[in-house]
Short mmCIF file of N, CA, C and O in Angstrom, two decimals:
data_model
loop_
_atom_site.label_atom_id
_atom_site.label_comp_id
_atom_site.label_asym_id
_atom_site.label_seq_id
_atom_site.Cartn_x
_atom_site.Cartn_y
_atom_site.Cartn_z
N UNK A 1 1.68 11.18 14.62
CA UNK A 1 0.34 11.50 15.04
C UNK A 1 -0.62 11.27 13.89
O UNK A 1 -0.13 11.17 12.76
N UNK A 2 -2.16 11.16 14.06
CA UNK A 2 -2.96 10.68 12.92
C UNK A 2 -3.60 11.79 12.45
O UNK A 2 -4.28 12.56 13.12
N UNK A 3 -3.32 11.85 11.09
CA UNK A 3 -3.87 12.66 10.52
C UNK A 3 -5.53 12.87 10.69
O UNK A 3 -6.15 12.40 11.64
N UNK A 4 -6.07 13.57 9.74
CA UNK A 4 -7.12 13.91 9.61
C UNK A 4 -7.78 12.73 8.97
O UNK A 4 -8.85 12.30 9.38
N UNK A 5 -7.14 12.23 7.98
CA UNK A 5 -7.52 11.01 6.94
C UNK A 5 -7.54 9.72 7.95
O UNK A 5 -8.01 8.70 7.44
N UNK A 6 -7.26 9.65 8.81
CA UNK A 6 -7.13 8.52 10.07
C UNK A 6 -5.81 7.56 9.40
O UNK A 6 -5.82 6.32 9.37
N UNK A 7 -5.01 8.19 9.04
CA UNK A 7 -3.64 7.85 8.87
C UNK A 7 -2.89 8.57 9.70
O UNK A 7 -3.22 9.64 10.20
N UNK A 8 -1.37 7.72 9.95
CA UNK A 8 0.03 8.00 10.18
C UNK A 8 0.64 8.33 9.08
O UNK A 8 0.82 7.56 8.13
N UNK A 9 1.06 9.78 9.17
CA UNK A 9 1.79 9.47 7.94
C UNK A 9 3.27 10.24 7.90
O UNK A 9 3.59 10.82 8.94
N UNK A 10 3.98 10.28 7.02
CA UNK A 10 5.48 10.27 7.31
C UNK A 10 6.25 11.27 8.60
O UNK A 10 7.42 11.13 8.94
N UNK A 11 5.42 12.16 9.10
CA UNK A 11 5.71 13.30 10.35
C UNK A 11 5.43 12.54 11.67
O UNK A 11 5.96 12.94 12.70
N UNK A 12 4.43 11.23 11.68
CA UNK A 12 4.03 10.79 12.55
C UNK A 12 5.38 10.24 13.80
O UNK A 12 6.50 9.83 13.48
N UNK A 13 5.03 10.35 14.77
CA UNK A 13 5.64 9.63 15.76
C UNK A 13 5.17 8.60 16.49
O UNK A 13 5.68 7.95 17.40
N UNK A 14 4.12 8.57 15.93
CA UNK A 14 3.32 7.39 16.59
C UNK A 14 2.80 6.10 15.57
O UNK A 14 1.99 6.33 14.67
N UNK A 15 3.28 4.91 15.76
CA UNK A 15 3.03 4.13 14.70
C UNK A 15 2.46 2.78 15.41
O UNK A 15 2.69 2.62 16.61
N UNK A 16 1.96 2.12 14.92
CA UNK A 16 1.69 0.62 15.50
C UNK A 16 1.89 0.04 14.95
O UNK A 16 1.44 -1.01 15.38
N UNK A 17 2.80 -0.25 13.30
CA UNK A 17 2.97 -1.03 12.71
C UNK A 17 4.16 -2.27 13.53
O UNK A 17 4.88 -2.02 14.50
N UNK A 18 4.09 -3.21 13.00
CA UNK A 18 5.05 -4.51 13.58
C UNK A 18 6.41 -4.21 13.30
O UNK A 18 6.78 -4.51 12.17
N UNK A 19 7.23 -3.68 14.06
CA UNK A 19 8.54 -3.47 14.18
C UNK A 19 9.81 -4.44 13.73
O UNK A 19 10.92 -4.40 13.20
N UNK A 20 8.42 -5.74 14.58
CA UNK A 20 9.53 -6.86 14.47
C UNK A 20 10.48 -7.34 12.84
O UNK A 20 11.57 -7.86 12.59
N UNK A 21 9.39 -6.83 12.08
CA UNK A 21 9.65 -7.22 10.67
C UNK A 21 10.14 -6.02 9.72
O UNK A 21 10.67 -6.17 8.62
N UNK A 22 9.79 -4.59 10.48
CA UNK A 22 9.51 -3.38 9.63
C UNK A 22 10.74 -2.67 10.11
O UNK A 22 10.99 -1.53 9.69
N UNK A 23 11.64 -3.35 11.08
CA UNK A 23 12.71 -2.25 11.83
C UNK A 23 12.28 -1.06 12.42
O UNK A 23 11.06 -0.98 12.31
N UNK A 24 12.77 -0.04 13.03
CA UNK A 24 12.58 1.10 13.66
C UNK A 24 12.57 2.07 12.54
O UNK A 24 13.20 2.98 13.06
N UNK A 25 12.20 2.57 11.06
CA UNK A 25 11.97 3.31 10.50
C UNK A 25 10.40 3.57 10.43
O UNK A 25 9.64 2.60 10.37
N UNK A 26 10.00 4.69 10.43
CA UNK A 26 8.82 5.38 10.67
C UNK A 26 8.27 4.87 9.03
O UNK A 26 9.04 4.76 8.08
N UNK A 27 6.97 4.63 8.99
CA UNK A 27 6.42 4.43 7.66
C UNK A 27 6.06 5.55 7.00
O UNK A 27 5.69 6.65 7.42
N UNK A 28 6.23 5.16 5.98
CA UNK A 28 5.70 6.32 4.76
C UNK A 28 4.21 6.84 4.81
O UNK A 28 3.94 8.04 4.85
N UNK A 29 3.15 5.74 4.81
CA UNK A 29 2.01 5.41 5.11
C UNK A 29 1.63 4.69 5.49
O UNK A 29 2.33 3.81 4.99
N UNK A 30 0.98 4.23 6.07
CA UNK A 30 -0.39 3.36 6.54
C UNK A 30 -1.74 3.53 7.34
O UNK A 30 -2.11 4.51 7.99
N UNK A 31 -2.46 2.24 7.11
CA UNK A 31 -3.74 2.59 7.13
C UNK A 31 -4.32 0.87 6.66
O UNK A 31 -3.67 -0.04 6.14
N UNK A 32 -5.98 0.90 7.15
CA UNK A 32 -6.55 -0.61 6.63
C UNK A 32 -7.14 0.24 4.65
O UNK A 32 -7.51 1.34 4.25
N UNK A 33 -6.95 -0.78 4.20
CA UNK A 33 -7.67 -1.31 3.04
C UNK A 33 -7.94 -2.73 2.89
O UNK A 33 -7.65 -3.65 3.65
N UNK A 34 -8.69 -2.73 1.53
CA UNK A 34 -9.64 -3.98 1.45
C UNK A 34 -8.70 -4.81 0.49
O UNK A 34 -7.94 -4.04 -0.08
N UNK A 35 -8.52 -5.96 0.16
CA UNK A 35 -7.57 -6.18 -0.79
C UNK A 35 -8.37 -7.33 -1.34
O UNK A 35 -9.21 -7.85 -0.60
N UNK A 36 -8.11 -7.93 -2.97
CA UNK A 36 -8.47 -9.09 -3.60
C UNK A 36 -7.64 -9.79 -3.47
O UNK A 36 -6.47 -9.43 -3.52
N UNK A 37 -7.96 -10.84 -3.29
CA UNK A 37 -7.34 -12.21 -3.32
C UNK A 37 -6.79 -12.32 -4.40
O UNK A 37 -7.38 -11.67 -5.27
N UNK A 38 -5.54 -13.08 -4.92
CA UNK A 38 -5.00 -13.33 -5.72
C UNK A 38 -5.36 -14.71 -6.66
O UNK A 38 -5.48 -14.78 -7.88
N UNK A 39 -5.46 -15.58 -5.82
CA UNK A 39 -6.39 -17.09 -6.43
C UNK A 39 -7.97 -17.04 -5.82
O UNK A 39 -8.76 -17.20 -6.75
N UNK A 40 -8.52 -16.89 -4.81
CA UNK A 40 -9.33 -16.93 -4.64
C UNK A 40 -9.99 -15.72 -4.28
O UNK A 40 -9.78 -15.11 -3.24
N UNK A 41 -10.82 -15.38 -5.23
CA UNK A 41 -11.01 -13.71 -5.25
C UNK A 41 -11.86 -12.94 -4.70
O UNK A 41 -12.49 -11.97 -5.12
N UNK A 42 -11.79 -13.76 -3.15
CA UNK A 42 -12.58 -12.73 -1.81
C UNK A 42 -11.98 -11.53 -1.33
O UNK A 42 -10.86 -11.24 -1.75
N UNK A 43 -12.56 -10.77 -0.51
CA UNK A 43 -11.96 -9.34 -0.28
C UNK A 43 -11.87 -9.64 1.46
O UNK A 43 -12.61 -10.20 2.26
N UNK A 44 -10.66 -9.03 1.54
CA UNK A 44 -10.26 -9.03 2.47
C UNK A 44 -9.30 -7.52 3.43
O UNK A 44 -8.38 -6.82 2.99
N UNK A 45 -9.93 -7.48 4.68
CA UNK A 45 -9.69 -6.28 5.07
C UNK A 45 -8.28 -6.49 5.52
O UNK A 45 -7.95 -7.48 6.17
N UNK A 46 -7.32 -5.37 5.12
CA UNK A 46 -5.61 -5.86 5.17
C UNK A 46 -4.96 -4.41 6.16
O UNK A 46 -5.07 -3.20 5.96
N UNK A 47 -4.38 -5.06 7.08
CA UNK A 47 -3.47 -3.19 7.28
C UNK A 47 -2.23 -2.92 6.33
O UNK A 47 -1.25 -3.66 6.27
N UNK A 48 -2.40 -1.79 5.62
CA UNK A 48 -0.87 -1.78 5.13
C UNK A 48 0.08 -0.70 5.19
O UNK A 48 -0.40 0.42 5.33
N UNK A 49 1.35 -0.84 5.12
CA UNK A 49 2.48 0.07 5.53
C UNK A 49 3.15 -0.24 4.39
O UNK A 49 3.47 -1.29 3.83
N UNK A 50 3.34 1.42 4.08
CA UNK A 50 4.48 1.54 3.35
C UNK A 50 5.96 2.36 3.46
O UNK A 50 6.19 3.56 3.63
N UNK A 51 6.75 1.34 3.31
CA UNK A 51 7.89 1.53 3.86
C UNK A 51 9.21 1.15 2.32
O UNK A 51 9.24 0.40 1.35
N UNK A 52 9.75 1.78 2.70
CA UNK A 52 11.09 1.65 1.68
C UNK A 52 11.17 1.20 0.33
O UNK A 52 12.18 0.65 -0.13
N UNK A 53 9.96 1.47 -0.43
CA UNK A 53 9.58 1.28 -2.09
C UNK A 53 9.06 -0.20 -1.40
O UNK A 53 10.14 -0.78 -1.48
N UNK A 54 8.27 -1.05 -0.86
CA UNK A 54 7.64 -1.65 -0.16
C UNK A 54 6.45 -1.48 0.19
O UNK A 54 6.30 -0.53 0.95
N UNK A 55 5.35 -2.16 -0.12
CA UNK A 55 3.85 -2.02 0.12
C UNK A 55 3.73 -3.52 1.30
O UNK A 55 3.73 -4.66 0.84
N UNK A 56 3.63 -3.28 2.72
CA UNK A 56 3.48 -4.37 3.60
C UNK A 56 2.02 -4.44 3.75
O UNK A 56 1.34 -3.43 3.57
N UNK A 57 1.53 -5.47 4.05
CA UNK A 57 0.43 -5.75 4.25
C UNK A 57 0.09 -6.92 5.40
O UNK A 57 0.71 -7.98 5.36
N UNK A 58 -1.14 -6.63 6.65
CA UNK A 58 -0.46 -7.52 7.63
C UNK A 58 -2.47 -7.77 8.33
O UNK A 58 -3.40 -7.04 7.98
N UNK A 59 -2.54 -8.70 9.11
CA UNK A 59 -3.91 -8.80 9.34
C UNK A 59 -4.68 -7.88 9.85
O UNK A 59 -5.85 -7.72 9.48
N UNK A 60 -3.92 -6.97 11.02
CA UNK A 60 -4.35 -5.94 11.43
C UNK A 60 -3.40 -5.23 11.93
O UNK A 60 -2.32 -5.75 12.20
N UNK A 61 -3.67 -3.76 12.15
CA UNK A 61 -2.33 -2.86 12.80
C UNK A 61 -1.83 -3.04 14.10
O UNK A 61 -0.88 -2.33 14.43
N UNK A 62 -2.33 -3.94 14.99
CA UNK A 62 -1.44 -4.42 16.12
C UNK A 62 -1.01 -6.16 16.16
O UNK A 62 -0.72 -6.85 17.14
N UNK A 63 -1.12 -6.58 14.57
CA UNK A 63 -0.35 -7.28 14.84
C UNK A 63 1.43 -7.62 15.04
O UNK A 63 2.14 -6.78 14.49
N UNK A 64 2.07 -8.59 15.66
CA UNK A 64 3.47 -9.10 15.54
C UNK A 64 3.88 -10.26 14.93
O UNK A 64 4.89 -10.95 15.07
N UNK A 65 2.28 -10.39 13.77
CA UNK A 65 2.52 -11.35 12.95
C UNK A 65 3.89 -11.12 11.64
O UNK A 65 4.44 -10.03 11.44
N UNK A 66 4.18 -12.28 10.97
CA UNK A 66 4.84 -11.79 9.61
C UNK A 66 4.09 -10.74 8.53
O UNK A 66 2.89 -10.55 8.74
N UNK A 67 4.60 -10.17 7.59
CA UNK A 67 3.41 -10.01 6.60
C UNK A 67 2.53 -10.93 6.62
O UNK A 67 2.74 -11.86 7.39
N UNK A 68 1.12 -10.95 5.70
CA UNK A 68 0.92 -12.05 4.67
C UNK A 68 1.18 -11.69 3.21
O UNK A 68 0.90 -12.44 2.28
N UNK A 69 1.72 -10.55 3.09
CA UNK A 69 2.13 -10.34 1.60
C UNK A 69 3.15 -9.25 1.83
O UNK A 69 3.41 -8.78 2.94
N UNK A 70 3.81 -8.81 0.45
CA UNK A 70 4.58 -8.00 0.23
C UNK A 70 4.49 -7.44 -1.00
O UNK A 70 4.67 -8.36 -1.80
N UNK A 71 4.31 -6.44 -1.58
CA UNK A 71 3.95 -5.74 -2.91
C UNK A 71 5.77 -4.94 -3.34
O UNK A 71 5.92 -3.72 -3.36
N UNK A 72 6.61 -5.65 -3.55
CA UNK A 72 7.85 -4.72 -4.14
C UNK A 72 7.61 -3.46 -4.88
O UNK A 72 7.33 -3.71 -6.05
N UNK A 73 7.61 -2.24 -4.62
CA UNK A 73 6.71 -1.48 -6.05
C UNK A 73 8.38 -0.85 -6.48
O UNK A 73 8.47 0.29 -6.94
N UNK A 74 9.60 -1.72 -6.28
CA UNK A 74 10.68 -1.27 -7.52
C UNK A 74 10.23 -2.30 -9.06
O UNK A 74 10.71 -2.19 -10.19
N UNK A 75 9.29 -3.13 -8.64
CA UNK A 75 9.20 -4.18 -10.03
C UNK A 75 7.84 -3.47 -9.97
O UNK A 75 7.66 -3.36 -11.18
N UNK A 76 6.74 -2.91 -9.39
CA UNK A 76 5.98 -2.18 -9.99
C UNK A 76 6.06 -1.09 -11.04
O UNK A 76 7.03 -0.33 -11.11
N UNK A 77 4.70 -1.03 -12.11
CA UNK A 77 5.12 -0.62 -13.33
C UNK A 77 3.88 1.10 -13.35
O UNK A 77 4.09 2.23 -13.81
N UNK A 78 2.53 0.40 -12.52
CA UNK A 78 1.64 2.05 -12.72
C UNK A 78 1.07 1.28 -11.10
O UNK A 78 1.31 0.28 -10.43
N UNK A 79 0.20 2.45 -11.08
CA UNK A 79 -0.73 2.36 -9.61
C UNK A 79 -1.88 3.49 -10.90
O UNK A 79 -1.54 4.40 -11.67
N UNK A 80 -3.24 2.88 -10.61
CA UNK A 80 -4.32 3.58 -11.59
C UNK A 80 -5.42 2.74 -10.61
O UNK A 80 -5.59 1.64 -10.10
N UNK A 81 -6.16 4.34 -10.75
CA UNK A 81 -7.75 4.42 -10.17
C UNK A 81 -8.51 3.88 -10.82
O UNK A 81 -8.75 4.23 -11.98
N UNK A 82 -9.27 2.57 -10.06
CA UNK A 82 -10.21 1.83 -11.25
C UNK A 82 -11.66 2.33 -10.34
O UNK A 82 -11.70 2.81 -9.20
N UNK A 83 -12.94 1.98 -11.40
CA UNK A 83 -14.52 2.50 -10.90
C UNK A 83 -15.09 1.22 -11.21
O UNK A 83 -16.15 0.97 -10.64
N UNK A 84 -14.40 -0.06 -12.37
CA UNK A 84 -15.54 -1.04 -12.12
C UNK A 84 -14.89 -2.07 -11.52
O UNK A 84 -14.72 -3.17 -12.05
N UNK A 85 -14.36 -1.64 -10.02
CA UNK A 85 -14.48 -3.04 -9.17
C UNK A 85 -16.26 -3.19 -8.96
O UNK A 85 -17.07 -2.30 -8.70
N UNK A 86 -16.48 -4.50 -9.15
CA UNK A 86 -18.11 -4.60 -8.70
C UNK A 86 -18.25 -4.57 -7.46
O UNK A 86 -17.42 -5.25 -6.86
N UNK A 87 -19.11 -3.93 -6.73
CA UNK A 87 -19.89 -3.72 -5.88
C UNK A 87 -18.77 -2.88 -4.71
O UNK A 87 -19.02 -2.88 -3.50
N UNK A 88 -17.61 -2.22 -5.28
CA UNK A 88 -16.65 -1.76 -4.54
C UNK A 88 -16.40 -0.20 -5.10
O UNK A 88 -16.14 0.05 -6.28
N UNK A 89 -16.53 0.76 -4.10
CA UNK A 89 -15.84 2.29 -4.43
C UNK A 89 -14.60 2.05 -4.17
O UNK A 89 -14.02 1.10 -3.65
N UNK A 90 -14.09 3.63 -4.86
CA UNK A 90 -12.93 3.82 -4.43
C UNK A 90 -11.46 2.91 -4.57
O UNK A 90 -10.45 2.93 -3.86
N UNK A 91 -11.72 2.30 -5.53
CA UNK A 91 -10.55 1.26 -6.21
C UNK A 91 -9.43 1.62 -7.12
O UNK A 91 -9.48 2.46 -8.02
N UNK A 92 -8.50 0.94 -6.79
CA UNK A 92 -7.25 0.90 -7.61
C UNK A 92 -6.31 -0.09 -7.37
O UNK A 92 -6.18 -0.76 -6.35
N UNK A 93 -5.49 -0.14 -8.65
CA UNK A 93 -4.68 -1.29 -8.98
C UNK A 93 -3.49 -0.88 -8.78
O UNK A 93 -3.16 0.29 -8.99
N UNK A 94 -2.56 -1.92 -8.28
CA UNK A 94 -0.92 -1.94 -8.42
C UNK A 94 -0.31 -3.01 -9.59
O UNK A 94 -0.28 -4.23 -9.45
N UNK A 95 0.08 -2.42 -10.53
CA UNK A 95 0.62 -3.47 -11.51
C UNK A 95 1.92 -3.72 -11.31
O UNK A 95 2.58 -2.69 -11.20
N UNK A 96 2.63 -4.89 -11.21
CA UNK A 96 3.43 -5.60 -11.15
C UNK A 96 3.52 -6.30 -12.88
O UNK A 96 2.67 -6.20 -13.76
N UNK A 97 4.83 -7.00 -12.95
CA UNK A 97 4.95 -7.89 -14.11
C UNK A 97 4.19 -9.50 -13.70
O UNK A 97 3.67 -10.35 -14.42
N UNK A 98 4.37 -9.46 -12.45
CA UNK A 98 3.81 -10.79 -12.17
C UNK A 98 2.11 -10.79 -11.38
O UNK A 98 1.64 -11.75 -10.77
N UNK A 99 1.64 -9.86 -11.53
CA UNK A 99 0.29 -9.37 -10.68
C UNK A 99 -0.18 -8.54 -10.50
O UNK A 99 0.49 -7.62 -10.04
N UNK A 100 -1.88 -8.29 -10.81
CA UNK A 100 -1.99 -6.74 -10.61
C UNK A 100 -3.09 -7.01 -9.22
O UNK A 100 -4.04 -7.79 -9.22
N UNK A 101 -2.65 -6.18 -8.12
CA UNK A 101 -3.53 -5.93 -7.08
C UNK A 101 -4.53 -5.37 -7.04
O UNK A 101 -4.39 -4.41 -7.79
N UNK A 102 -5.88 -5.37 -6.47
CA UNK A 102 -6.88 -4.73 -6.94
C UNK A 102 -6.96 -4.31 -4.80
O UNK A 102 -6.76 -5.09 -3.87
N UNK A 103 -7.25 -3.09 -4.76
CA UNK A 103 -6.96 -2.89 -3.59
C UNK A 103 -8.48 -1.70 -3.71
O UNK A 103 -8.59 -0.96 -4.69
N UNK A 104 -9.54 -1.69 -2.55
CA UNK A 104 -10.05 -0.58 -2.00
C UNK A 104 -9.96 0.02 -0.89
O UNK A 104 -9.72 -0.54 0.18
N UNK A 105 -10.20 1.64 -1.12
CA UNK A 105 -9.91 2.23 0.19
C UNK A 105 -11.76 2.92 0.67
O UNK A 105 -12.65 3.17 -0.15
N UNK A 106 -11.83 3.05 1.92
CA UNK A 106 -13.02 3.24 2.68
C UNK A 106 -13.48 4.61 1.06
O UNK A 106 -14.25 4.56 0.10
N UNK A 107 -12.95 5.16 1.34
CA UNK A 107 -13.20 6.69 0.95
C UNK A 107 -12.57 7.28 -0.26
O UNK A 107 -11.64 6.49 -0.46
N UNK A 108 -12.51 8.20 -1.23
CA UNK A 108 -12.20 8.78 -1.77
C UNK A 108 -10.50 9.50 -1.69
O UNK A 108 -9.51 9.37 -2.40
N UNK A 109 -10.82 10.33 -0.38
CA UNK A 109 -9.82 10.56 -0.07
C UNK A 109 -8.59 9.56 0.63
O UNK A 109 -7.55 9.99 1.12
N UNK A 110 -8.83 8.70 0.58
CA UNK A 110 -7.90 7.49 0.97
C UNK A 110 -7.40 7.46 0.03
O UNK A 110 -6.24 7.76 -0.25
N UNK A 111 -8.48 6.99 -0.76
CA UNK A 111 -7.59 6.16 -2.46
C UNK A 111 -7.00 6.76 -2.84
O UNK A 111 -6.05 6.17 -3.36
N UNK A 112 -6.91 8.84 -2.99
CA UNK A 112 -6.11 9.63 -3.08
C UNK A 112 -4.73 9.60 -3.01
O UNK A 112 -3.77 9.61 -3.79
N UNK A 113 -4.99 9.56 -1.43
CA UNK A 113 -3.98 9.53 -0.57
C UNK A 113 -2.75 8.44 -1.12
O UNK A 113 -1.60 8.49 -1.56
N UNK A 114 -3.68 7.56 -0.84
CA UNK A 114 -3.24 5.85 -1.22
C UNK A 114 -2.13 5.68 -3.37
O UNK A 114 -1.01 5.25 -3.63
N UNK A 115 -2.95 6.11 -4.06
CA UNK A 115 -2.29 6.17 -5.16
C UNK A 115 -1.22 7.62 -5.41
O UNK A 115 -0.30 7.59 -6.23
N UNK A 116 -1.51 8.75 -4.61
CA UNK A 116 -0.70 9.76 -4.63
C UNK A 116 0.79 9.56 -4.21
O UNK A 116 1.70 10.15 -4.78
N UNK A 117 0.96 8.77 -3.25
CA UNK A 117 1.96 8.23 -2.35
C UNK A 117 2.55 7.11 -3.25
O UNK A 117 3.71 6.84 -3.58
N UNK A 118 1.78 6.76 -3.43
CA UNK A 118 2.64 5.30 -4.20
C UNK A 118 3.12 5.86 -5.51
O UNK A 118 4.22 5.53 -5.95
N UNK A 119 2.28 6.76 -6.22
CA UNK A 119 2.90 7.11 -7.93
C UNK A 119 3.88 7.75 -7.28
O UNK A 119 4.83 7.09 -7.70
N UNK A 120 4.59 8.96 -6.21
CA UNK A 120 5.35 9.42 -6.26
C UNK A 120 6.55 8.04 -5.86
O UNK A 120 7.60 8.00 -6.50
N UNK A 121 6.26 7.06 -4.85
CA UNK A 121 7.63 6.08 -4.99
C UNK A 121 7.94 5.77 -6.02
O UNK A 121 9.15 5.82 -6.26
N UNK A 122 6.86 5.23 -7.27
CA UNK A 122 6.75 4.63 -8.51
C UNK A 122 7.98 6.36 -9.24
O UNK A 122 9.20 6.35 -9.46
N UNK A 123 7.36 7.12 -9.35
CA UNK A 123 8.27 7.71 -10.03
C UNK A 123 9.57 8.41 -9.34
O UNK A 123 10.13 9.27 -10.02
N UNK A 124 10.11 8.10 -8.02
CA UNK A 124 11.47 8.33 -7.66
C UNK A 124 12.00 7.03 -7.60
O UNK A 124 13.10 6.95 -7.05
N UNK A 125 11.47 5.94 -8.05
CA UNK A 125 12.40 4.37 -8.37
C UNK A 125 12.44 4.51 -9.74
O UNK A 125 13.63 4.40 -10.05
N UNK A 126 11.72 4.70 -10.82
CA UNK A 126 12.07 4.99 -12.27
C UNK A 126 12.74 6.36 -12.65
O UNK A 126 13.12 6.60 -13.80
N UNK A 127 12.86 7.19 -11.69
CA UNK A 127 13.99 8.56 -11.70
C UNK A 127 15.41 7.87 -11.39
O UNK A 127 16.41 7.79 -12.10
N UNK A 128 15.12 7.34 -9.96
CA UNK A 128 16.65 6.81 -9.77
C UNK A 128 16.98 5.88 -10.81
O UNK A 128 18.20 5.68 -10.87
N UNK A 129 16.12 5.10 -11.85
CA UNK A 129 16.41 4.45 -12.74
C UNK A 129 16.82 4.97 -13.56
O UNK A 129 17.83 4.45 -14.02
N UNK A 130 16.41 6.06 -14.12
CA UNK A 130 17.02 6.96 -15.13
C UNK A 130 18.43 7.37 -15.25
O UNK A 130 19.28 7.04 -16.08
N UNK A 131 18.51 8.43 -13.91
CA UNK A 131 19.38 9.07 -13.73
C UNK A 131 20.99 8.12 -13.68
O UNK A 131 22.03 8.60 -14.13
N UNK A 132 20.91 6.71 -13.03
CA UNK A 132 21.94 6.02 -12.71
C UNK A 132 21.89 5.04 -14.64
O UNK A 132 22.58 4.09 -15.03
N UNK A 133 21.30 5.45 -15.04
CA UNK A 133 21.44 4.94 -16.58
C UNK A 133 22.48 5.51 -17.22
O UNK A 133 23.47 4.99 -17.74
N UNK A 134 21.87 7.58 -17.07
CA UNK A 134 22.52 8.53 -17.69
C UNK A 134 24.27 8.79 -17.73
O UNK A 134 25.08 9.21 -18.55
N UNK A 135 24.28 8.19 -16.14
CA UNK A 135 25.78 8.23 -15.56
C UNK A 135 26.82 7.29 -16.27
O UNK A 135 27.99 7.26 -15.89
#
């Protein structure tokens, strides 16, 4: 069911994300954000789901398209709140070794939402990294 934030989020039973690609597991999150282009650095409105240390991203939430991207966040390194995207609130980055995403959310409490969720995958993939070190 949708939250208050106009998200699904992990209690939900109701999802519209694309199955075809995402399997029958319920997402962690999702919701639209705005995303930068990687070579050509227009903004573009993206739906994304996150699912299984996985950031999906797809044209809109009823599509049965493929992704058009995929963000791995086990090779992600931070997720950090940025203020000088130009002419954009509410921003933050996903760093990768090979790319950093520059992603906005409508609102405040999105981006919250949005980097709260992801630092906690970010730090139970570098826990499970730890811990299976220690062993």
């Amino acid at each position: 069911m949708m939250d208050s934030t106009g998200f699904y989020g992990s209690g939900s039973s109701v999802s519209s994300y694309p199955t075809i690609y995402l399997g029958s597991l319920v997402p962690e999150h999702e919701g639209y954000l705005t995303k930068q282009g990687g070579n050509i650095k227009s903004w573009k409105k993206r739906w994304f789901v996150l699912q299984a240390r996985t950031l999906y991203y797809f044209p809109t939430c009823n599509s049965d398209a493929e992704p058009l991207g995929v963000i791995n966040l086990s090779a992600a390194t931070t997720v950090v709140s940025v203020a000088d995207v130009p002419k954009k609130e509410y921003g933050f980055q996903v760093v990768t070794p090979d790319r950093t995403y520059t992603i906005v959310a409508s609102t405040e409490q999105e981006r919250e939402a949005w980097t709260s969720i992801i630092q906690k995958t970010l730090n139970g993939i570098n826990g499970s990294a730890l811990k299976r070190s220690k062993t």
